[in-house]
XYZ file of C-alpha atoms in Angstrom:
674
model
C 0.000 0.000 0.000
C 2.784 2.423 0.875
C 4.532 1.623 -2.378
C 1.341 2.392 -4.320
C 0.939 5.689 -2.443
C 4.533 6.650 -3.181
C 4.127 5.880 -6.885
C 0.882 7.867 -7.142
C 2.325 10.884 -5.331
C 5.390 10.799 -7.563
C 3.207 11.005 -10.650
C 1.213 13.872 -9.205
C 4.460 15.686 -8.449
C 5.881 15.112 -11.938
C 2.664 16.452 -13.428
C 2.676 19.558 -11.220
C -0.484 18.639 -9.331
C -1.236 19.379 -5.683
C -3.562 17.497 -3.304
C -5.744 18.966 -0.556
C -4.611 17.055 2.542
C -7.931 17.298 4.507
C -9.626 15.520 1.625
C -7.090 12.698 1.491
C -7.529 9.411 3.320
C -4.768 6.849 3.666
C -4.679 3.209 4.832
C -8.381 2.677 4.135
C -9.807 -0.763 3.278
C -12.473 0.919 1.097
C -13.586 4.404 0.080
C -16.804 5.906 -1.289
C -15.997 7.775 -4.482
C -18.621 9.355 -6.757
C -21.282 7.003 -5.473
C -19.102 3.927 -5.863
C -17.528 1.820 -3.157
C -13.942 1.098 -4.206
C -12.062 -1.648 -2.378
C -9.261 -4.087 -2.976
C -11.810 -6.509 -4.450
C -13.143 -4.098 -7.040
C -15.958 -1.582 -7.493
C -19.592 -1.770 -6.472
C -22.383 0.815 -6.145
C -23.002 2.715 -2.921
C -25.542 0.695 -0.867
C -27.088 3.929 0.453
C -29.502 3.756 -2.491
C -31.462 1.325 -0.304
C -32.525 4.297 1.827
C -34.061 6.229 -1.101
C -37.683 7.205 -0.287
C -40.594 6.231 -2.529
C -41.041 8.940 -5.233
C -44.279 10.917 -5.090
C -43.943 13.141 -8.158
C -42.660 12.684 -11.726
C -39.636 14.810 -10.819
C -38.711 12.500 -7.954
C -39.098 9.502 -10.273
C -36.736 11.123 -12.772
C -34.203 11.754 -10.009
C -34.341 8.124 -8.898
C -34.013 6.878 -12.477
C -31.043 9.172 -12.972
C -29.357 7.648 -9.943
C -30.081 4.107 -11.125
C -28.891 4.943 -14.620
C -25.605 6.073 -13.120
C -25.125 2.496 -11.888
C -26.538 0.781 -14.953
C -23.189 -0.847 -15.686
C -23.879 -3.061 -12.646
C -27.415 -4.027 -13.700
C -28.306 -6.575 -16.325
C -31.446 -5.939 -18.381
C -31.694 -2.432 -16.949
C -33.976 -0.910 -19.609
C -36.606 -3.619 -19.220
C -36.713 -3.175 -15.442
C -37.419 0.556 -15.613
C -40.355 0.503 -18.069
C -43.131 0.970 -15.434
C -41.280 3.899 -13.838
C -40.679 5.599 -17.158
C -44.400 5.544 -17.869
C -44.846 7.950 -14.925
C -42.501 10.529 -16.455
C -44.418 10.925 -19.723
C -46.542 13.951 -20.466
C -50.314 13.819 -20.061
C -50.036 10.605 -18.008
C -51.605 10.718 -14.518
C -49.215 9.893 -11.685
C -50.496 6.586 -10.302
C -48.095 4.503 -8.215
C -49.143 1.033 -9.353
C -47.964 -2.311 -7.926
C -45.787 -2.712 -11.032
C -44.087 0.615 -10.271
C -43.508 -0.354 -6.647
C -42.119 -3.743 -7.678
C -39.699 -2.105 -10.123
C -38.628 0.442 -7.477
C -37.913 -2.233 -4.861
C -36.143 -4.435 -7.389
C -33.776 -1.637 -8.382
C -33.032 -0.884 -4.722
C -32.257 -4.532 -4.010
C -30.184 -5.176 -7.093
C -28.095 -2.051 -6.535
C -27.514 -2.797 -2.873
C -26.476 -6.347 -3.771
C -24.860 -5.612 -7.121
C -21.920 -7.809 -8.081
C -18.471 -6.397 -7.669
C -16.689 -5.625 -10.910
C -13.000 -6.338 -10.820
C -10.102 -4.078 -11.618
C -8.556 -4.847 -15.017
C -4.991 -6.071 -15.211
C -4.683 -5.159 -18.936
C -3.512 -8.514 -20.203
C -6.062 -10.662 -22.033
C -9.678 -9.493 -22.237
C -12.786 -11.356 -23.300
C -15.380 -9.225 -25.097
C -18.811 -10.866 -25.096
C -21.196 -9.335 -27.651
C -24.719 -10.109 -28.767
C -27.259 -8.279 -30.930
C -31.029 -8.566 -31.076
C -33.559 -6.676 -33.167
C -33.658 -3.796 -30.662
C -30.372 -3.640 -28.730
C -26.835 -4.906 -28.330
C -25.289 -6.188 -25.106
C -21.600 -6.245 -24.176
C -19.621 -7.664 -21.276
C -15.917 -7.035 -20.850
C -14.480 -9.891 -18.794
C -11.134 -11.250 -17.736
C -9.713 -14.349 -16.083
C -8.200 -13.527 -12.698
C -7.065 -16.152 -10.210
C -8.309 -18.891 -12.560
C -11.817 -17.423 -12.403
C -13.549 -15.414 -15.100
C -14.946 -12.159 -13.707
C -16.730 -9.180 -15.213
C -14.863 -5.912 -15.627
C -17.774 -3.824 -16.888
C -21.219 -4.202 -18.473
C -22.641 -2.134 -21.332
C -25.703 -2.104 -23.563
C -26.901 0.068 -26.407
C -30.406 0.482 -27.865
C -30.339 0.327 -31.661
C -31.647 3.261 -33.649
C -34.513 2.940 -36.111
C -32.108 2.679 -39.040
C -29.856 0.171 -37.281
C -32.786 -2.152 -36.610
C -33.282 -2.523 -40.344
C -29.831 -4.004 -40.843
C -29.353 -7.686 -41.480
C -28.432 -10.031 -38.632
C -24.836 -10.134 -39.834
C -24.552 -6.330 -39.833
C -26.092 -6.009 -36.365
C -23.761 -8.631 -34.904
C -20.782 -6.970 -36.565
C -21.940 -3.548 -35.358
C -22.109 -4.939 -31.797
C -18.402 -5.760 -32.023
C -17.509 -2.370 -33.528
C -19.536 -0.462 -30.931
C -18.095 -2.540 -28.058
C -14.509 -2.047 -29.198
C -15.056 1.689 -29.552
C -16.865 1.901 -26.191
C -14.086 0.036 -24.344
C -11.232 1.352 -26.460
C -9.399 2.643 -23.354
C -9.274 -0.984 -22.155
C -8.577 -2.729 -25.447
C -6.180 -0.460 -27.306
C -2.827 -2.219 -27.781
C -4.127 -5.151 -25.748
C -4.937 -8.563 -27.282
C -8.527 -9.612 -26.700
C -10.933 -12.323 -27.750
C -14.403 -11.530 -29.048
C -17.013 -14.148 -28.160
C -20.261 -14.197 -30.182
C -23.084 -16.620 -30.891
C -23.225 -15.592 -34.559
C -22.085 -18.550 -36.607
C -20.671 -16.807 -39.724
C -17.069 -15.813 -39.182
C -16.935 -12.080 -38.459
C -13.181 -11.658 -38.448
C -12.975 -11.338 -42.227
C -15.293 -8.473 -43.052
C -16.627 -8.564 -46.654
C -16.022 -5.249 -48.410
C -16.273 -6.290 -52.064
C -20.011 -5.603 -52.446
C -20.282 -2.945 -49.762
C -23.022 -0.678 -51.155
C -23.424 1.501 -48.065
C -19.762 1.604 -47.061
C -20.504 0.233 -43.583
C -18.205 -2.752 -43.813
C -15.301 -0.721 -45.150
C -15.520 1.852 -42.360
C -15.938 -0.816 -39.715
C -12.945 -2.736 -41.048
C -10.832 0.425 -40.739
C -12.195 0.987 -37.230
C -11.145 -2.489 -36.072
C -7.873 -2.664 -37.957
C -5.640 -1.167 -35.183
C -6.762 -3.758 -32.629
C -5.337 -7.202 -31.950
C -8.368 -9.457 -31.704
C -9.727 -12.873 -32.617
C -13.283 -14.218 -32.886
C -14.613 -17.266 -31.055
C -18.075 -18.717 -31.665
C -20.178 -19.898 -28.742
C -23.591 -21.529 -29.015
C -26.580 -19.369 -28.081
C -27.573 -21.555 -25.136
C -24.148 -20.877 -23.605
C -24.119 -17.186 -24.490
C -26.647 -16.030 -21.920
C -24.541 -13.332 -20.261
C -24.426 -10.979 -23.252
C -27.697 -12.290 -24.654
C -29.604 -11.072 -21.578
C -28.383 -7.531 -22.171
C -29.391 -7.419 -25.824
C -32.714 -9.284 -25.947
C -35.001 -6.960 -24.082
C -38.376 -5.729 -25.230
C -37.898 -2.077 -24.315
C -36.636 0.655 -26.614
C -35.798 3.074 -23.784
C -32.232 4.273 -23.369
C -31.321 5.668 -19.949
C -27.765 6.650 -19.188
C -25.758 9.523 -17.830
C -22.649 8.175 -19.511
C -24.011 7.911 -23.024
C -20.885 7.665 -25.157
C -20.663 9.255 -28.576
C -20.357 6.458 -31.072
C -18.347 6.872 -34.254
C -19.997 8.991 -36.920
C -20.715 6.014 -39.116
C -22.738 4.243 -36.444
C -25.921 6.068 -37.260
C -25.689 6.017 -41.023
C -29.313 6.412 -42.093
C -30.901 3.685 -44.110
C -34.233 4.492 -45.798
C -37.267 3.244 -43.941
C -37.976 0.959 -46.877
C -34.710 -0.923 -46.675
C -35.613 -4.223 -45.076
C -39.285 -4.594 -44.257
C -40.914 -7.925 -44.835
C -43.831 -8.789 -47.111
C -47.139 -10.209 -45.801
C -46.483 -13.421 -47.781
C -43.476 -14.268 -45.549
C -44.221 -12.285 -42.386
C -45.532 -15.377 -40.631
C -42.274 -17.207 -41.329
C -40.160 -14.318 -40.081
C -42.050 -13.530 -36.875
C -39.919 -16.065 -35.103
C -36.905 -13.827 -35.672
C -38.755 -10.582 -34.950
C -39.134 -9.510 -38.602
C -35.412 -9.572 -39.269
C -33.849 -11.362 -42.172
C -33.412 -15.039 -41.246
C -30.025 -16.668 -41.502
C -29.466 -18.687 -44.629
C -29.533 -22.039 -42.842
C -32.984 -21.155 -41.483
C -34.250 -21.377 -45.069
C -33.424 -25.068 -45.415
C -36.547 -27.045 -46.183
C -38.663 -23.917 -46.658
C -40.969 -23.186 -49.579
C -39.066 -22.176 -52.759
C -41.095 -18.962 -52.979
C -40.061 -18.050 -49.444
C -36.425 -18.705 -50.319
C -36.785 -16.455 -53.364
C -38.140 -13.628 -51.215
C -35.281 -14.206 -48.792
C -32.839 -13.616 -51.647
C -34.658 -10.384 -52.563
C -34.893 -9.234 -48.933
C -32.727 -6.147 -49.485
C -35.238 -4.876 -52.062
C -38.375 -5.329 -49.958
C -40.065 -2.332 -48.428
C -43.361 -1.269 -46.874
C -45.346 1.723 -48.120
C -48.778 2.697 -46.816
C -49.221 -0.720 -45.261
C -48.503 -2.622 -48.492
C -45.365 -4.647 -49.232
C -43.343 -3.605 -52.262
C -40.223 -4.678 -54.094
C -38.080 -1.728 -55.146
C -36.406 -1.948 -58.565
C -35.090 0.575 -61.064
C -36.157 1.222 -64.650
C -33.471 0.110 -67.094
C -33.659 3.232 -69.254
C -34.669 6.095 -66.954
C -33.136 4.598 -63.773
C -36.232 5.776 -61.921
C -37.359 3.656 -58.955
C -40.326 1.357 -59.499
C -42.273 -0.017 -56.549
C -43.751 -3.404 -57.402
C -46.495 -4.522 -55.047
C -45.835 -8.042 -53.759
C -48.648 -10.394 -54.752
C -49.649 -13.137 -52.274
C -49.553 -16.657 -53.638
C -53.329 -17.107 -53.484
C -53.889 -14.064 -55.731
C -51.338 -14.954 -58.421
C -53.905 -16.593 -60.727
C -56.191 -13.587 -60.475
C -53.347 -11.199 -61.298
C -52.309 -13.383 -64.226
C -55.847 -13.147 -65.541
C -55.802 -9.349 -65.417
C -52.342 -9.236 -66.998
C -53.156 -11.609 -69.832
C -56.594 -12.911 -70.571
C -59.184 -10.340 -69.556
C -60.936 -8.179 -72.107
C -59.045 -5.101 -70.940
C -55.603 -6.672 -71.206
C -56.097 -8.615 -74.412
C -53.965 -11.560 -75.469
C -50.473 -10.161 -75.786
C -47.313 -12.200 -76.039
C -45.672 -13.419 -72.853
C -42.839 -10.897 -73.240
C -45.227 -7.935 -73.286
C -47.258 -9.335 -70.415
C -44.053 -9.676 -68.398
C -43.077 -6.085 -69.202
C -46.466 -4.904 -67.975
C -46.099 -6.970 -64.809
C -42.671 -5.466 -64.055
C -44.306 -2.047 -63.907
C -46.934 -3.153 -61.409
C -46.187 -6.150 -59.242
C -43.800 -8.894 -58.162
C -43.963 -12.402 -56.790
C -41.395 -15.211 -56.704
C -40.832 -16.904 -60.077
C -43.066 -14.339 -61.795
C -41.416 -14.736 -65.202
C -41.851 -18.505 -65.156
C -45.514 -18.254 -64.125
C -46.367 -15.663 -66.790
C -44.815 -17.706 -69.596
C -46.613 -20.842 -68.391
C -49.895 -18.943 -68.104
C -49.638 -17.520 -71.620
C -48.899 -20.950 -73.057
C -51.850 -22.395 -71.196
C -54.136 -19.592 -72.284
C -53.261 -20.162 -75.919
C -55.203 -23.396 -75.614
C -58.057 -21.701 -73.797
C -58.589 -18.561 -75.828
C -61.392 -18.300 -78.310
C -59.301 -18.889 -81.451
C -59.090 -22.562 -80.537
C -62.503 -22.829 -78.927
C -61.439 -26.008 -77.185
C -61.456 -24.552 -73.677
C -63.757 -21.703 -72.713
C -63.203 -19.376 -69.793
C -65.833 -16.622 -69.912
C -69.554 -16.141 -70.713
C -70.725 -15.675 -74.306
C -67.340 -16.452 -75.714
C -69.014 -19.077 -77.843
C -72.753 -19.680 -78.286
C -74.543 -22.363 -80.238
C -77.833 -22.054 -82.096
C -80.177 -24.723 -83.425
C -83.765 -25.051 -84.575
C -86.096 -27.691 -83.185
C -89.338 -28.568 -84.941
C -92.443 -29.138 -82.774
C -96.194 -29.497 -83.446
C -97.914 -26.341 -84.627
C -99.818 -24.362 -81.992
C -102.806 -22.032 -82.124
C -100.343 -19.138 -82.449
C -98.895 -20.803 -85.576
C -95.617 -21.548 -83.802
C -94.007 -24.765 -84.947
C -90.277 -24.156 -84.390
C -88.062 -23.353 -81.406
C -84.851 -21.373 -81.806
C -82.448 -22.685 -79.161
C -79.467 -20.463 -78.302
C -77.122 -21.743 -75.586
C -73.845 -20.409 -74.196
C -71.039 -22.959 -74.099
C -69.431 -21.619 -70.913
C -72.377 -20.858 -68.617
C -74.829 -23.314 -70.302
C -77.411 -20.489 -70.172
C -80.170 -21.138 -72.697
C -82.650 -18.846 -74.459
C -85.720 -20.243 -76.222
C -87.715 -18.433 -78.913
C -90.933 -19.781 -80.456
C -90.944 -19.242 -84.262
C -93.756 -19.476 -86.802
C -91.250 -20.479 -89.503
C -87.539 -21.035 -89.988
C -86.916 -18.563 -92.765
C -83.651 -16.659 -92.768
C -85.135 -13.265 -91.874
C -87.181 -14.706 -89.006
C -84.202 -16.510 -87.498
C -81.914 -13.482 -87.979
C -84.458 -11.174 -86.299
C -84.745 -13.259 -83.129
C -81.054 -14.058 -83.056
C -79.594 -10.605 -83.660
C -82.328 -8.476 -82.079
C -83.780 -10.395 -79.158
C -80.750 -12.427 -78.073
C -78.044 -9.785 -78.562
C -80.242 -7.144 -76.945
C -80.292 -9.240 -73.763
C -76.760 -10.634 -73.625
C -74.644 -8.552 -75.972
C -72.569 -9.662 -78.928
C -70.969 -13.104 -78.589
C -67.486 -13.752 -79.888
C -68.400 -16.881 -81.825
C -71.604 -18.425 -83.190
C -71.683 -22.166 -83.827
C -74.533 -23.717 -85.850
C -75.269 -26.612 -88.128
C -75.251 -26.216 -91.889
C -78.916 -25.325 -92.160
C -79.704 -22.844 -94.910
C -81.124 -20.310 -92.428
C -77.742 -20.156 -90.650
C -75.588 -20.365 -93.785
C -77.413 -17.584 -95.612
C -75.721 -14.411 -96.789
C -77.812 -12.375 -94.331
C -76.477 -14.206 -91.278
C -72.925 -14.200 -92.618
C -73.086 -10.460 -93.326
C -74.468 -9.666 -89.860
C -71.747 -11.766 -88.226
C -69.126 -9.921 -90.242
C -70.510 -6.507 -89.243
C -70.658 -7.405 -85.536
C -67.294 -9.157 -85.449
C -68.778 -12.588 -84.702
C -66.769 -15.609 -85.757
C -69.124 -17.995 -87.551
C -68.433 -21.733 -87.318
C -70.468 -24.758 -88.341
C -70.719 -28.474 -87.707
C -69.857 -31.250 -90.119
C -72.796 -32.354 -92.264
C -74.860 -35.261 -90.940
C -72.886 -35.319 -87.718
C -74.944 -33.829 -84.860
C -72.275 -34.819 -82.328
C -70.303 -31.788 -83.527
C -72.792 -29.696 -81.550
C -73.540 -32.173 -78.805
C -74.396 -29.569 -76.158
C -77.420 -28.208 -78.040
C -78.483 -31.649 -79.213
C -78.444 -32.828 -75.599
C -80.516 -29.846 -74.511
C -83.036 -30.495 -77.297
C -83.705 -33.914 -75.782
C -84.087 -32.276 -72.357
C -86.468 -29.670 -73.790
C -88.683 -32.266 -75.458
C -88.743 -34.350 -72.290
C -89.658 -31.375 -70.054
C -92.347 -30.095 -72.401
C -93.890 -33.565 -72.645
C -94.069 -33.940 -68.864
C -95.476 -30.430 -68.458
C -98.231 -30.940 -71.024
C -99.228 -34.188 -69.327
C -99.796 -32.375 -66.039
C -101.162 -29.051 -67.298
C -103.438 -27.966 -70.082
C -102.216 -25.706 -72.834
C -99.691 -25.772 -75.646
C -95.924 -26.069 -75.644
C -95.252 -22.405 -76.471
C -97.115 -21.414 -73.274
C -94.477 -23.158 -71.132
C -91.346 -22.407 -73.127
C -90.131 -19.625 -70.801
C -90.886 -21.671 -67.676
C -88.784 -24.580 -68.955
C -85.926 -22.204 -69.787
C -86.087 -20.653 -66.304
C -86.126 -24.057 -64.624
C -83.103 -25.171 -66.631
C -81.132 -21.951 -66.068
C -81.719 -22.001 -62.308
C -80.715 -25.648 -61.864
C -77.144 -26.638 -61.081
C -75.448 -27.934 -64.208
C -73.549 -31.181 -63.847
C -70.598 -29.954 -65.922
C -69.939 -26.563 -64.303
C -71.186 -27.157 -60.770
C -73.100 -23.845 -60.877
C -76.457 -22.700 -62.168
C -76.328 -21.051 -65.613
C -78.215 -18.093 -64.117
C -75.491 -17.468 -61.515
C -72.625 -17.660 -64.008
C -74.463 -15.233 -66.280
C -75.737 -12.664 -63.763
C -73.381 -13.100 -60.812
C -76.225 -13.959 -58.442
C -78.821 -16.661 -57.955
C -82.345 -16.083 -59.179
C -85.052 -15.398 -56.613
C -87.730 -17.994 -57.257
C -91.175 -18.685 -55.855
C -89.717 -21.124 -53.319
C -87.481 -18.364 -51.980
C -90.485 -16.107 -51.521
C -92.431 -18.845 -49.766
C -89.629 -19.609 -47.292
C -88.362 -16.017 -47.121
C -84.909 -17.080 -48.245
C -82.468 -14.232 -47.789
C -79.408 -15.961 -49.182
C -79.172 -13.456 -52.002
C -78.561 -10.574 -49.565
C -75.375 -10.907 -47.489
C -75.460 -9.747 -43.901
C -72.740 -7.203 -44.524
C -74.332 -5.599 -47.591
C -71.898 -3.275 -49.401
C -72.811 0.337 -48.868
C -72.028 1.677 -52.346
C -72.309 0.402 -55.924
C -68.516 0.383 -56.086
C -68.334 -1.900 -53.045
C -70.904 -4.230 -54.556
C -69.030 -4.260 -57.866
C -65.784 -5.171 -56.120
C -67.494 -7.978 -54.222
C -69.176 -9.193 -57.407
C -65.919 -9.271 -59.374
C -64.260 -11.375 -56.702
C -67.181 -13.783 -56.450
C -67.731 -14.157 -60.187
C -64.042 -14.580 -60.959
C -63.828 -17.421 -58.466
C -66.938 -19.027 -59.961
C -65.580 -18.695 -63.506
C -62.336 -20.392 -62.535
C -64.133 -23.270 -60.841
C -66.641 -23.629 -63.676
C -63.889 -23.751 -66.299
C -62.055 -26.469 -64.389
C -65.238 -28.470 -63.815
C -66.249 -28.175 -67.470
C -62.831 -29.261 -68.640
C -62.928 -32.266 -66.323
C -66.426 -33.183 -67.503
C -65.309 -32.889 -71.123
C -62.430 -35.264 -70.491
C -64.755 -37.785 -68.857
C -67.249 -37.548 -71.731
C -64.476 -37.960 -74.276
C -63.143 -40.997 -72.464
C -66.599 -42.575 -72.400
C -67.182 -41.783 -76.080
C -63.789 -43.047 -77.212
C -64.492 -46.479 -75.754
C -66.998 -47.097 -78.566
C -65.102 -45.438 -81.399
C -62.671 -47.223 -83.664
C -60.689 -44.517 -85.350
C -58.718 -45.671 -88.366
C -56.291 -42.962 -89.409
C -56.533 -42.128 -93.077
C -53.813 -40.792 -95.299
C -53.896 -38.584 -98.331
C -54.750 -40.603 -101.446
C -56.656 -43.381 -99.637
C -59.893 -44.637 -101.206
C -62.839 -44.751 -98.778
C -66.587 -45.381 -98.716
C -68.892 -42.575 -97.489
C -72.023 -43.236 -95.416
C -75.132 -41.392 -96.664
C -77.742 -41.042 -93.878
C -80.387 -39.807 -96.360
C -80.776 -43.333 -97.701
C -81.586 -44.977 -94.362
C -85.325 -44.994 -95.145
C -84.760 -46.574 -98.571
C -84.385 -50.221 -97.781
C -83.088 -51.241 -101.190
C -80.761 -48.291 -101.678
C -77.097 -48.755 -100.657
C -76.196 -46.716 -97.589
C -72.545 -46.444 -98.594
C -71.345 -44.523 -101.624
C -68.028 -44.351 -103.342
C -65.252 -45.014 -103.400
C -63.845 -41.526 -102.888
C -60.298 -40.299 -102.621
C -58.947 -38.593 -99.484
C -57.635 -35.175 -100.494
C -56.491 -33.997 -97.066
C -56.775 -34.874 -93.385
C -57.944 -31.996 -91.205
C -57.463 -33.703 -87.866
C -59.562 -35.918 -85.657
C -62.812 -34.236 -86.638
C -62.940 -34.387 -90.379
C -61.333 -35.471 -93.631
C -61.661 -33.917 -97.061
C -62.963 -36.254 -99.761
C -63.712 -35.763 -103.470
C -67.207 -36.962 -104.322
C -67.946 -36.444 -107.995
C -65.057 -33.995 -108.495
C -66.350 -31.717 -105.703
C -64.415 -31.528 -102.427
C -66.425 -32.084 -99.250
C -65.433 -32.076 -95.567
C -66.907 -35.044 -93.687
C -66.412 -36.561 -90.263
C -64.089 -39.538 -90.166
C -66.691 -41.839 -88.587
C -68.744 -41.595 -91.820
C -65.899 -43.240 -93.691
C -64.689 -46.771 -94.051
């Protein structure tokens, strides 16, 4: 002790300093200095804090918190402990001393009076324990003395708003940089070991792709120090982890150090927010970017978003992906589309009436201006290829109402109103049928009902499919179709299966009219509209919906609904405005269209499979000689039903072949040949 006193006094003398003798104490086992009890064992806070009275005003609470903050280097998890007391110091908050406040006050008194003693450093080998969470970093400077590791000092730092947006790697690296700077008076020119629970090696700081310059500046900051990095598993890293993982954002200190200028480099608020599609997966890590090994076994779309994490942002509550225009270099904010809405967005990008049927490249360019989802390019190309088979040029797969309608004429007994024909017009997609009683089947009569009555109710269809009857193949009908932009198609002659939907409905119509006339008096044209209504409001086996619903977006209100006061057509939360109702209707109808298209396609496959079981298709080649079946001779018992032979001029596919009867080419169905 005397040697230490002599050395200290010699240094004071060499520096020209003088001491006030009445204020000096010698041969003491401990002294109280600036609120700290200093002894040969180390430093601990003054236990007199135990005698602090209970605060009764916000000012007294602030004074007590200031005292506790002075000793915060002795207290683990300090910010979390003081949350109830800090609530009393806020403006416009009534001063109510709650049990939580009293518990926090007593806890701080006890922990300060029994705080652990921090040792004096011997400036040999230090251990720097660091840990970073989403809100704070915690540091412990420790040392091994007498074969026992002991703490030299504690420290913690609440991350700023910009710092919280950094990746896990950057936050863990920043914890080391901040700790080294904070304890630089201990660590400068002294070898030390940094202990962290972050698995990636932090010693070699990557500066090749350093867009913000953080890594370069931090590497220069750490370069003068002699340090190594040691990894320790999280379950064994509880000392520093307790200081960093705390739910409070409050920073209380009277020794707040000034960090290096680069510590608070601002990052835009949109730097690293997560999208709703992956927020559930990232809640476990408090909305921070997961480590790459956390992505093992995850959904490929989630992994793709993880790779694009640095481009994700949040604007007005919506997730966006920030990219830049190739030519103008202007930023483009692409809204992130959830997986369940991808099909709907694809429909609006390529397939709806407003978007048209552009090439996949143009659809992708349009998408880049509006939205983003993982594997967007792949999905758009696949969608466009799929839609090529569905769009109306092929007419194999239908996906919207009145894309293709079929018309046929059915002959029935003449009535008192001189009606003896029924014009049947049915939509291929919705199966909605319209029936018109006709006095004759002349061209002008059929054209009047078809182009005036039907189009006035439903609008102009894209395609009209009929048989080869003269009333449908007339110049009048062809000219009207050309003026209105209707694509006119026709069936093969003497092959009603080419328009099987209408032929099947004709059988249903005859059956329903027969049953109705057996039960009720009258004529068939009196019940034509009732049969049509019954058919349109019944669930169709192919689509799974009623034709009325697919056409109008709602179910029809029938007499049974009136009798039982059915209110199913009015939802409980009725939209308040026409715009709200329109939005609800679009969503409901689009879902129904998608389901109906899938159901119809599945039903078509089943029907084809059942039909193909009884069909023996012999492929013909150009130049083959074949016999042609003539159904007009079936009533002539002695007349041959097969004519020919004829030569095959061309094969048009599975539906028809072109023959040459009597030097005139004719397209016939292959099942009329042998």
